[in-house]
PDB file of C-alpha atoms in Angstrom:
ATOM      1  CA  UNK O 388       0.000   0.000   0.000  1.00 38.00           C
ATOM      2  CA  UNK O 389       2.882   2.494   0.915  1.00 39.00           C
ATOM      3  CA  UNK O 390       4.419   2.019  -2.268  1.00 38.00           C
ATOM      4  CA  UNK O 391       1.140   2.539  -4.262  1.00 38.00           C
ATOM      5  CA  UNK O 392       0.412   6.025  -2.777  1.00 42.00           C
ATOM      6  CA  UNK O 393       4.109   6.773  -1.892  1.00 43.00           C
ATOM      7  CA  UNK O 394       4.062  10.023  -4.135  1.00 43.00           C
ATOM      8  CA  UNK O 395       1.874  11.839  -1.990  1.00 45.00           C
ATOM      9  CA  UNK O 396       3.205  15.953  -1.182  1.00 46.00           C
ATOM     10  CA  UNK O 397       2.972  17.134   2.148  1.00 48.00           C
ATOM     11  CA  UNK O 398       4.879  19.078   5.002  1.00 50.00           C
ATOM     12  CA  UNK O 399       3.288  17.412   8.058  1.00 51.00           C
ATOM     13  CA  UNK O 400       3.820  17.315  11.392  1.00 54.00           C
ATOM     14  CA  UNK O 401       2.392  16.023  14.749  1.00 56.00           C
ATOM     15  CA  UNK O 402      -1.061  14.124  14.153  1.00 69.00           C
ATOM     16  CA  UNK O 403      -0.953  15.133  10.526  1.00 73.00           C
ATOM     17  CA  UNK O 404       1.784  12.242   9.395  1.00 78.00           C
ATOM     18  CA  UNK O 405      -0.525  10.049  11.887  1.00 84.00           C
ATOM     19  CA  UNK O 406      -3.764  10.822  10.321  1.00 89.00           C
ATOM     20  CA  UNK O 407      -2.080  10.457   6.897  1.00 85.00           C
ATOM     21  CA  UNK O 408      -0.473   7.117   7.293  1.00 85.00           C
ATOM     22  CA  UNK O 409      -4.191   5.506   8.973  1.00 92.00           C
ATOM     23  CA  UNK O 410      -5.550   7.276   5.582  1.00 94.00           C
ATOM     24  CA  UNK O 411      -3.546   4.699   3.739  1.00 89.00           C
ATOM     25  CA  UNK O 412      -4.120   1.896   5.770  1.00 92.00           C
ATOM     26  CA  UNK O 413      -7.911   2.349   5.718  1.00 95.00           C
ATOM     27  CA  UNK O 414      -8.563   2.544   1.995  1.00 95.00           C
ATOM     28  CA  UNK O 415      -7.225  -1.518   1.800  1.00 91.00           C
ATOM     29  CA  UNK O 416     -10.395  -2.025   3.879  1.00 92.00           C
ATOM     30  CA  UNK O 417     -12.775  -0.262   1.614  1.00 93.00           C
ATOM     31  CA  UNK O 418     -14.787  -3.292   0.079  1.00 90.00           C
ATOM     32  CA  UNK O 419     -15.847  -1.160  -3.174  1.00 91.00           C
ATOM     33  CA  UNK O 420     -13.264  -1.368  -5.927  1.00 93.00           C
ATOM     34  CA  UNK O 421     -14.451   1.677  -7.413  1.00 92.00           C
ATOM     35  CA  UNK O 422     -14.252   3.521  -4.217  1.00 94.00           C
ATOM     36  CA  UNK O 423     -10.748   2.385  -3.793  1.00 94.00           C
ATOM     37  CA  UNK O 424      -8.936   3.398  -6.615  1.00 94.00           C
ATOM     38  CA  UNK O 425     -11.193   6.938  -6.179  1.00 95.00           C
ATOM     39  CA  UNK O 426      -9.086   7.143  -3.076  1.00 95.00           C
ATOM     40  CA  UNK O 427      -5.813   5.912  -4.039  1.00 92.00           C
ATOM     41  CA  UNK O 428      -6.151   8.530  -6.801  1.00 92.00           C
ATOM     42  CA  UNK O 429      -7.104  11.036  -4.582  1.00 93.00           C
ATOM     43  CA  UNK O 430      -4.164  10.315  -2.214  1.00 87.00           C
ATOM     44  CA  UNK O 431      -1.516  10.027  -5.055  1.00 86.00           C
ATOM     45  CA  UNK O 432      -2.604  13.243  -6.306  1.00 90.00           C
ATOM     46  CA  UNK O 433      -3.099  15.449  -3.592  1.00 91.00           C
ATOM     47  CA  UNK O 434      -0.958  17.126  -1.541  1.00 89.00           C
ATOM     48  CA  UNK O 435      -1.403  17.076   2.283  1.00 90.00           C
ATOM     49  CA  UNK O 436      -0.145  19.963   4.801  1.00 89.00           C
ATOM     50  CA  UNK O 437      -0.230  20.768   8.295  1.00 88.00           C
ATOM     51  CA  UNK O 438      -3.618  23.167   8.972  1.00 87.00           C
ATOM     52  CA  UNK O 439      -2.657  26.049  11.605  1.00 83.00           C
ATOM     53  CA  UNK O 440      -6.056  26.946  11.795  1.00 83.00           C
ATOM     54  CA  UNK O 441      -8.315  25.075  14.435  1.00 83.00           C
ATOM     55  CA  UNK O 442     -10.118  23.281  11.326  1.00 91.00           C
ATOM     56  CA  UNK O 443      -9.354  21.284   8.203  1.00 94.00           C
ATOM     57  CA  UNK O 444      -9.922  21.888   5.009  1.00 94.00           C
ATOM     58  CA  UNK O 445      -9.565  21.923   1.433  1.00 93.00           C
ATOM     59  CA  UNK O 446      -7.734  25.288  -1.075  1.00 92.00           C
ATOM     60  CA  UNK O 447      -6.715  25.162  -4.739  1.00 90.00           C
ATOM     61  CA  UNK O 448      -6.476  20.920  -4.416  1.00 91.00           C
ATOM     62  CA  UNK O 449      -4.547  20.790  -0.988  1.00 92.00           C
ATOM     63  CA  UNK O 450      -5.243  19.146   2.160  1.00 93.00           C
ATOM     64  CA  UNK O 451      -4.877  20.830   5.814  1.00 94.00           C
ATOM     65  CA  UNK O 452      -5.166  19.002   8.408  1.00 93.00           C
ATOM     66  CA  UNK O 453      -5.860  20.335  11.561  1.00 92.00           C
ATOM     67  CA  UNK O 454      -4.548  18.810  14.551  1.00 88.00           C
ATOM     68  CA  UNK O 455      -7.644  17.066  15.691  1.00 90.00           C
ATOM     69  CA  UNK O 456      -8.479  15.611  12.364  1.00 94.00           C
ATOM     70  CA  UNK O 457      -9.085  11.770  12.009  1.00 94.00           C
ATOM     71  CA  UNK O 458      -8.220   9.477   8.373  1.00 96.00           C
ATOM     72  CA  UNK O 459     -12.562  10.468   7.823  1.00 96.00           C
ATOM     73  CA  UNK O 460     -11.834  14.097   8.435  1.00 96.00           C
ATOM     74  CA  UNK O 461      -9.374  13.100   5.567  1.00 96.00           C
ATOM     75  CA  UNK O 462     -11.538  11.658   3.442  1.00 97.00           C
ATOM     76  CA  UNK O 463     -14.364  14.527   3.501  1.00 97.00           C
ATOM     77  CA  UNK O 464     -12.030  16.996   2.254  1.00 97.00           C
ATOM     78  CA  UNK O 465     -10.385  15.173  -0.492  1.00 97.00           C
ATOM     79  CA  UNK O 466     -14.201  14.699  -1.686  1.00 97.00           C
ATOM     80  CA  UNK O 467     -14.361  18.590  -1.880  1.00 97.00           C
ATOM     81  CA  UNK O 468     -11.435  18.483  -4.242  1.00 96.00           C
ATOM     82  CA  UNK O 469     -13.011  15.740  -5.959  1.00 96.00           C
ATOM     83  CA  UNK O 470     -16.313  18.266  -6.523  1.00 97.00           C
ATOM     84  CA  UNK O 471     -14.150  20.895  -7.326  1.00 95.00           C
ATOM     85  CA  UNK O 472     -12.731  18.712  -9.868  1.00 94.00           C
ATOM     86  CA  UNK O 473     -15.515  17.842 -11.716  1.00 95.00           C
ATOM     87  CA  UNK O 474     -17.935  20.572 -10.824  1.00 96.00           C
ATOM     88  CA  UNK O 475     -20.305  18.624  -9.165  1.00 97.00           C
ATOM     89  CA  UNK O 476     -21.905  21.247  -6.988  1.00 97.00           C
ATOM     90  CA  UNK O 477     -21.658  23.713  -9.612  1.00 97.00           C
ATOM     91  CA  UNK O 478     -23.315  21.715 -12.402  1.00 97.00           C
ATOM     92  CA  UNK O 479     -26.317  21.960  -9.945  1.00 97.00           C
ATOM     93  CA  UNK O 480     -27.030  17.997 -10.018  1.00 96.00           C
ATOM     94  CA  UNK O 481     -27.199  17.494  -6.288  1.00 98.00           C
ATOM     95  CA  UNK O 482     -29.315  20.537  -6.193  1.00 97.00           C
ATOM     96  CA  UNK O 483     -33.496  18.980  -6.610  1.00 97.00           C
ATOM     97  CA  UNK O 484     -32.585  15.833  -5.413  1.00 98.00           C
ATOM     98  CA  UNK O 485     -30.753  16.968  -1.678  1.00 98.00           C
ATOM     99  CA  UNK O 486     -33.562  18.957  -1.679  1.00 97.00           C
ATOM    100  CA  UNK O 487     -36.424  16.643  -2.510  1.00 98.00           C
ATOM    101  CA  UNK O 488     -35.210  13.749   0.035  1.00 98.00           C
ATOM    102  CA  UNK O 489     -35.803  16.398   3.152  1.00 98.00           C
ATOM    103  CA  UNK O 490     -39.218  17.205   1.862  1.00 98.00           C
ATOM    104  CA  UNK O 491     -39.474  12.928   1.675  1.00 97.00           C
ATOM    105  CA  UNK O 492     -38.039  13.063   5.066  1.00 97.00           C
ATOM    106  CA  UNK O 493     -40.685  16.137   6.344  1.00 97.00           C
ATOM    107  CA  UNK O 494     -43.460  13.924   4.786  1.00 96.00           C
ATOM    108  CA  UNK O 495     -42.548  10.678   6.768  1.00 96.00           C
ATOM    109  CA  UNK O 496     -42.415  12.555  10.122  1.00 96.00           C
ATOM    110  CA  UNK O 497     -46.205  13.806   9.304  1.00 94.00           C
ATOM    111  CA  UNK O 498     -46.828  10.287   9.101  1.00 92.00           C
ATOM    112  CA  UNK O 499     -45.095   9.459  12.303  1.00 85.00           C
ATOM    113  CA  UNK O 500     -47.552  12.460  13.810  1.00 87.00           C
ATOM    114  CA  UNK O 501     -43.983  14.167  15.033  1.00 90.00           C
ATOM    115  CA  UNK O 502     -40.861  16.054  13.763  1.00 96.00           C
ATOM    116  CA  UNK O 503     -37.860  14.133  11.585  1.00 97.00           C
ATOM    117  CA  UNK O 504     -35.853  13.858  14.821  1.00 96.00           C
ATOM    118  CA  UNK O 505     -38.459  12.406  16.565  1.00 95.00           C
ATOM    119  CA  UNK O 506     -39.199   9.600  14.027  1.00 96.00           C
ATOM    120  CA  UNK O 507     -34.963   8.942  13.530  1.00 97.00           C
ATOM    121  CA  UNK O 508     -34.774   8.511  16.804  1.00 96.00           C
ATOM    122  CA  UNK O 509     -37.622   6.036  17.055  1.00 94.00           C
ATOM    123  CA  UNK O 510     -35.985   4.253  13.585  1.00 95.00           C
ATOM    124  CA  UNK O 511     -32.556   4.313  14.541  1.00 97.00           C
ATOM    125  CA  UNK O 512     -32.439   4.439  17.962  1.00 96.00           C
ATOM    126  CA  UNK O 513     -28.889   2.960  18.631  1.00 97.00           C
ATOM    127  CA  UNK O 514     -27.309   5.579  16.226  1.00 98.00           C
ATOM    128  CA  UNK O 515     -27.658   8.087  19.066  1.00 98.00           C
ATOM    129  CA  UNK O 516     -26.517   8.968  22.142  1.00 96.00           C
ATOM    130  CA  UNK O 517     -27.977  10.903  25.006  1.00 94.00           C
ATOM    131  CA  UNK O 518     -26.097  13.803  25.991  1.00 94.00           C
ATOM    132  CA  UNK O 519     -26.500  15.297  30.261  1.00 92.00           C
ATOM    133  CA  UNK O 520     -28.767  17.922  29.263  1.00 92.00           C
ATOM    134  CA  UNK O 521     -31.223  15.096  27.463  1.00 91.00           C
ATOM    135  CA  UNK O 522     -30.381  16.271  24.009  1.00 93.00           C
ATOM    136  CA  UNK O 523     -29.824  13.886  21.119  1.00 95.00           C
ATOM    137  CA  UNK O 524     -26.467  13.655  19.577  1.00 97.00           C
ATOM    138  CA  UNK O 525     -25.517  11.359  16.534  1.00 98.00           C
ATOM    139  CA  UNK O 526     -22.608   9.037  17.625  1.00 97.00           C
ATOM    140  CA  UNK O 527     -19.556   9.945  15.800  1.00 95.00           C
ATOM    141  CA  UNK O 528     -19.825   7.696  12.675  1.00 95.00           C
ATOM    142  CA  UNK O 529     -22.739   9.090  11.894  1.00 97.00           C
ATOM    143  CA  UNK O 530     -21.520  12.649  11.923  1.00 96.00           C
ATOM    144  CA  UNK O 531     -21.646  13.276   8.584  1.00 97.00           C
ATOM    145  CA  UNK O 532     -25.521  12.121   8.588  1.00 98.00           C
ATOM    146  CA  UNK O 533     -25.794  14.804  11.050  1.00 98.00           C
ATOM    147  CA  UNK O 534     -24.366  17.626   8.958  1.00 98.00           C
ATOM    148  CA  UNK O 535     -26.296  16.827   6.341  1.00 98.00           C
ATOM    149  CA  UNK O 536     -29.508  16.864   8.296  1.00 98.00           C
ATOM    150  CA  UNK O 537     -28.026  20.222   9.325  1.00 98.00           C
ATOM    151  CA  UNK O 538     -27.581  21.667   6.536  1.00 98.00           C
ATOM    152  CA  UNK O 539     -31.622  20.475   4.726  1.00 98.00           C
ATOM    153  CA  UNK O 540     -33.024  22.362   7.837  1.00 98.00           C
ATOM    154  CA  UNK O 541     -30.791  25.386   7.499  1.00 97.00           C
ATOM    155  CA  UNK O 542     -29.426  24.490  11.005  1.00 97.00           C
ATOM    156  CA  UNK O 543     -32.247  23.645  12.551  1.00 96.00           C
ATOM    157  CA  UNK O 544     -31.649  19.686  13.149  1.00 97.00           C
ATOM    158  CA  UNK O 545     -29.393  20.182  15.370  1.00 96.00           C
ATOM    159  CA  UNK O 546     -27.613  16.371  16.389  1.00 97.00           C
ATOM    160  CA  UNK O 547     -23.961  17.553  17.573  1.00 95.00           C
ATOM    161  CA  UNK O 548     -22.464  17.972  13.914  1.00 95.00           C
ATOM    162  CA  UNK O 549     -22.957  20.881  11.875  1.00 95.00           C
ATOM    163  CA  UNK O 550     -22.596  24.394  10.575  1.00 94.00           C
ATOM    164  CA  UNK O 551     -24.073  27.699  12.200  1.00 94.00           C
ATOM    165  CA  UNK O 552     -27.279  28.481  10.453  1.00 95.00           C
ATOM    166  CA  UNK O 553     -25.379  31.365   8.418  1.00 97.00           C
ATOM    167  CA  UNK O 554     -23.066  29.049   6.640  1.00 97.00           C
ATOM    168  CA  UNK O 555     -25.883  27.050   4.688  1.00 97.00           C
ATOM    169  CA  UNK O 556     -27.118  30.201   3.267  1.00 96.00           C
ATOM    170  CA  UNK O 557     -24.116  30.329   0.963  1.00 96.00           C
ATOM    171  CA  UNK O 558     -24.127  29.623  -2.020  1.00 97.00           C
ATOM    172  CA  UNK O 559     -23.989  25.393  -2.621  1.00 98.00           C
ATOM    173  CA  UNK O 560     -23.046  25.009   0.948  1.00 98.00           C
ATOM    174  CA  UNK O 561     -25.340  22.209   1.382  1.00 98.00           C
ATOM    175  CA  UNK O 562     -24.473  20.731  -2.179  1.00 98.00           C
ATOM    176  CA  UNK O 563     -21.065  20.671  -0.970  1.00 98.00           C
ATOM    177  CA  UNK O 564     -20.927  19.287   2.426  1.00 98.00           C
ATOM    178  CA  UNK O 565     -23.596  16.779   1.277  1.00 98.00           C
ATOM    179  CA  UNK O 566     -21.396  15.367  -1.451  1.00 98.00           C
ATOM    180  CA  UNK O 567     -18.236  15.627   1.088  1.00 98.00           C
ATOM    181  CA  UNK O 568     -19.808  14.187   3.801  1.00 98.00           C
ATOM    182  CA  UNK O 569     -20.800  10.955   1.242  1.00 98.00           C
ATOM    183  CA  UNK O 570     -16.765  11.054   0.970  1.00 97.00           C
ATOM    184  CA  UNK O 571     -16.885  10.542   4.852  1.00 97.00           C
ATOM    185  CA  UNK O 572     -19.338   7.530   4.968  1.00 97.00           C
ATOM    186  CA  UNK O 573     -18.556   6.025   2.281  1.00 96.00           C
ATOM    187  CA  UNK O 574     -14.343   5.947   3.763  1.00 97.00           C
ATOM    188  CA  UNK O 575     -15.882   4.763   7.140  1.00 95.00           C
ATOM    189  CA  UNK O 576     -17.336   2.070   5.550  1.00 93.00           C
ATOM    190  CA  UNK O 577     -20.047   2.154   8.756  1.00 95.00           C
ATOM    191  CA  UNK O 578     -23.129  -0.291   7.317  1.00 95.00           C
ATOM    192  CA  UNK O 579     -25.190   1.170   9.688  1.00 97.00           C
ATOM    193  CA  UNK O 580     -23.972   4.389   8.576  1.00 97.00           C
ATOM    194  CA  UNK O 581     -24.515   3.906   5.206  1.00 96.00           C
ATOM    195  CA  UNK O 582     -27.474   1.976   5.566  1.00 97.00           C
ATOM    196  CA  UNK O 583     -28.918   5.296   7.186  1.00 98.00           C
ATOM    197  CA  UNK O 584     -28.012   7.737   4.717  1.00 97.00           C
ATOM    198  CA  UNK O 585     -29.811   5.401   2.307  1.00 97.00           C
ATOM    199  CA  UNK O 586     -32.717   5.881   4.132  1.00 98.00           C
ATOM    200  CA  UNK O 587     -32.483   9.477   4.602  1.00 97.00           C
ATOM    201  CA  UNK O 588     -31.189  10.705   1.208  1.00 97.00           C
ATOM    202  CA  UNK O 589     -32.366   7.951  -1.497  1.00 98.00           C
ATOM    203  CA  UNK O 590     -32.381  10.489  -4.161  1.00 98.00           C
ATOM    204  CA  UNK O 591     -28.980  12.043  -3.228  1.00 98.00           C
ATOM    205  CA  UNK O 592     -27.319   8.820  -2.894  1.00 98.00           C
ATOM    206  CA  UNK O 593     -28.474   7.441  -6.249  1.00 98.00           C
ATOM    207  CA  UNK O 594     -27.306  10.413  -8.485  1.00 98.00           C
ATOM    208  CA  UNK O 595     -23.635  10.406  -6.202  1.00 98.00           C
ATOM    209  CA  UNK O 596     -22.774   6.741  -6.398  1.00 96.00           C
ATOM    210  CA  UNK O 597     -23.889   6.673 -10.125  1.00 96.00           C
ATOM    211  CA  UNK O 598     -21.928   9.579 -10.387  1.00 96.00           C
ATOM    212  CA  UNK O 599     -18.834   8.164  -8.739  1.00 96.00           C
ATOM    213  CA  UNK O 600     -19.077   4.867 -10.847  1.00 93.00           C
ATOM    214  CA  UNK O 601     -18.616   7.216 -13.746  1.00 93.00           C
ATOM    215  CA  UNK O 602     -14.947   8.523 -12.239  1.00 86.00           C
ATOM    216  CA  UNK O 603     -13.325   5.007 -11.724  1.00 66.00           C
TER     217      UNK O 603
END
């Protein structure tokens, strides 16, 4: 594996080289073929720095990590340089469908007779924890599920990942971070996880796995 990816460019340091080197060790475990060589490209291709800033994140097709960043904080920001790429966002494809799965989503609650978080929790009840002041919070490998939930509300579903309610009125913002935060799950490899984001974006995830088969 070392030698496949060897030609990555980066000036790391600290957790960095750490987060870099489980990077490499985790795409081996990544059933999907297609998915695989997406991130062994990715990897070879990319170069990967040290982030001074308190977050990661992705500029003109280099990596910053930040010094709490994990191999799936990794893996969501090489799928922004992977939209960037290929104009995903921009071409406006994720654009109907992200937003017809939360109106699915606001339609199923109705059902329910309650809100979306009530009926997650009561469908997915061991995805969550309890936190001391009885709020819900998504456990960490469902993070990404959680920012995208963010983001379709405009920061109202709040489960312990997201962005303040001013980011997602940016232009593509949820576009973006939806597709990135695919990049995340799909790394993880979490079935539940994926299984999940199935459930809660069937649209979205149709239109980004076909669109990913297309890039092997």
């Amino acid at each position: 594996m070392g030698g496949i990816i060897g030609g990555v460019k980066n000036v790391l340091s600290g957790n960095s080289e750490k987060v870099l080197n489980s990077f490499k060790e985790g795409i081996s475990n990544i059933s999907d073929e297609n998915m695989r060589n997406i991130f062994l490209r990715l990897a070879e291709e990319t170069p990967v720095k040290t982030s001074f800033k308190r977050k990661s994140y992705h500029r003109e097709g280099t990596i910053y990590l930040s010094s709490d960043a994990t191999p799936s904080t990794l893996a969501h920001e090489l799928f922004h340089k992977l939209d960037r790429e290929y104009g995903i966002s921009e071409s406006g494809m994720l654009s109907e469908v992200v937003r017809n799965d939360y109106e699915r989503l606001k339609n199923i609650a109705e059902g329910y007779g309650g809100s979306i978080e009530e009926m997650l929790y009561s469908k997915y009840k061991e995805a969550f924890e309890t936190l001391e002041n009885g709020a819900l919070k998504l456990k960490d490998e469902y993070r990404g599920i959680s920012d995208i939930l963010n983001g379709m509300s405009g920061g109202k579903i709040q489960f312990g990942y997201g962005h303040k309610p001013i980011y997602w009125q940016r232009n593509l913002a949820l576009e973006k971070e939806t597709f990135a935060q695919f990049g995340r799950t799909l790394y993880d490899g979490n079935k539940s996880a994926m299984d999940m984001l199935r459930y809660i974006c069937p649209e979205t995830h149709e239109i980004i796995i076909s669109k990913l088969k297309e890039l092997r």
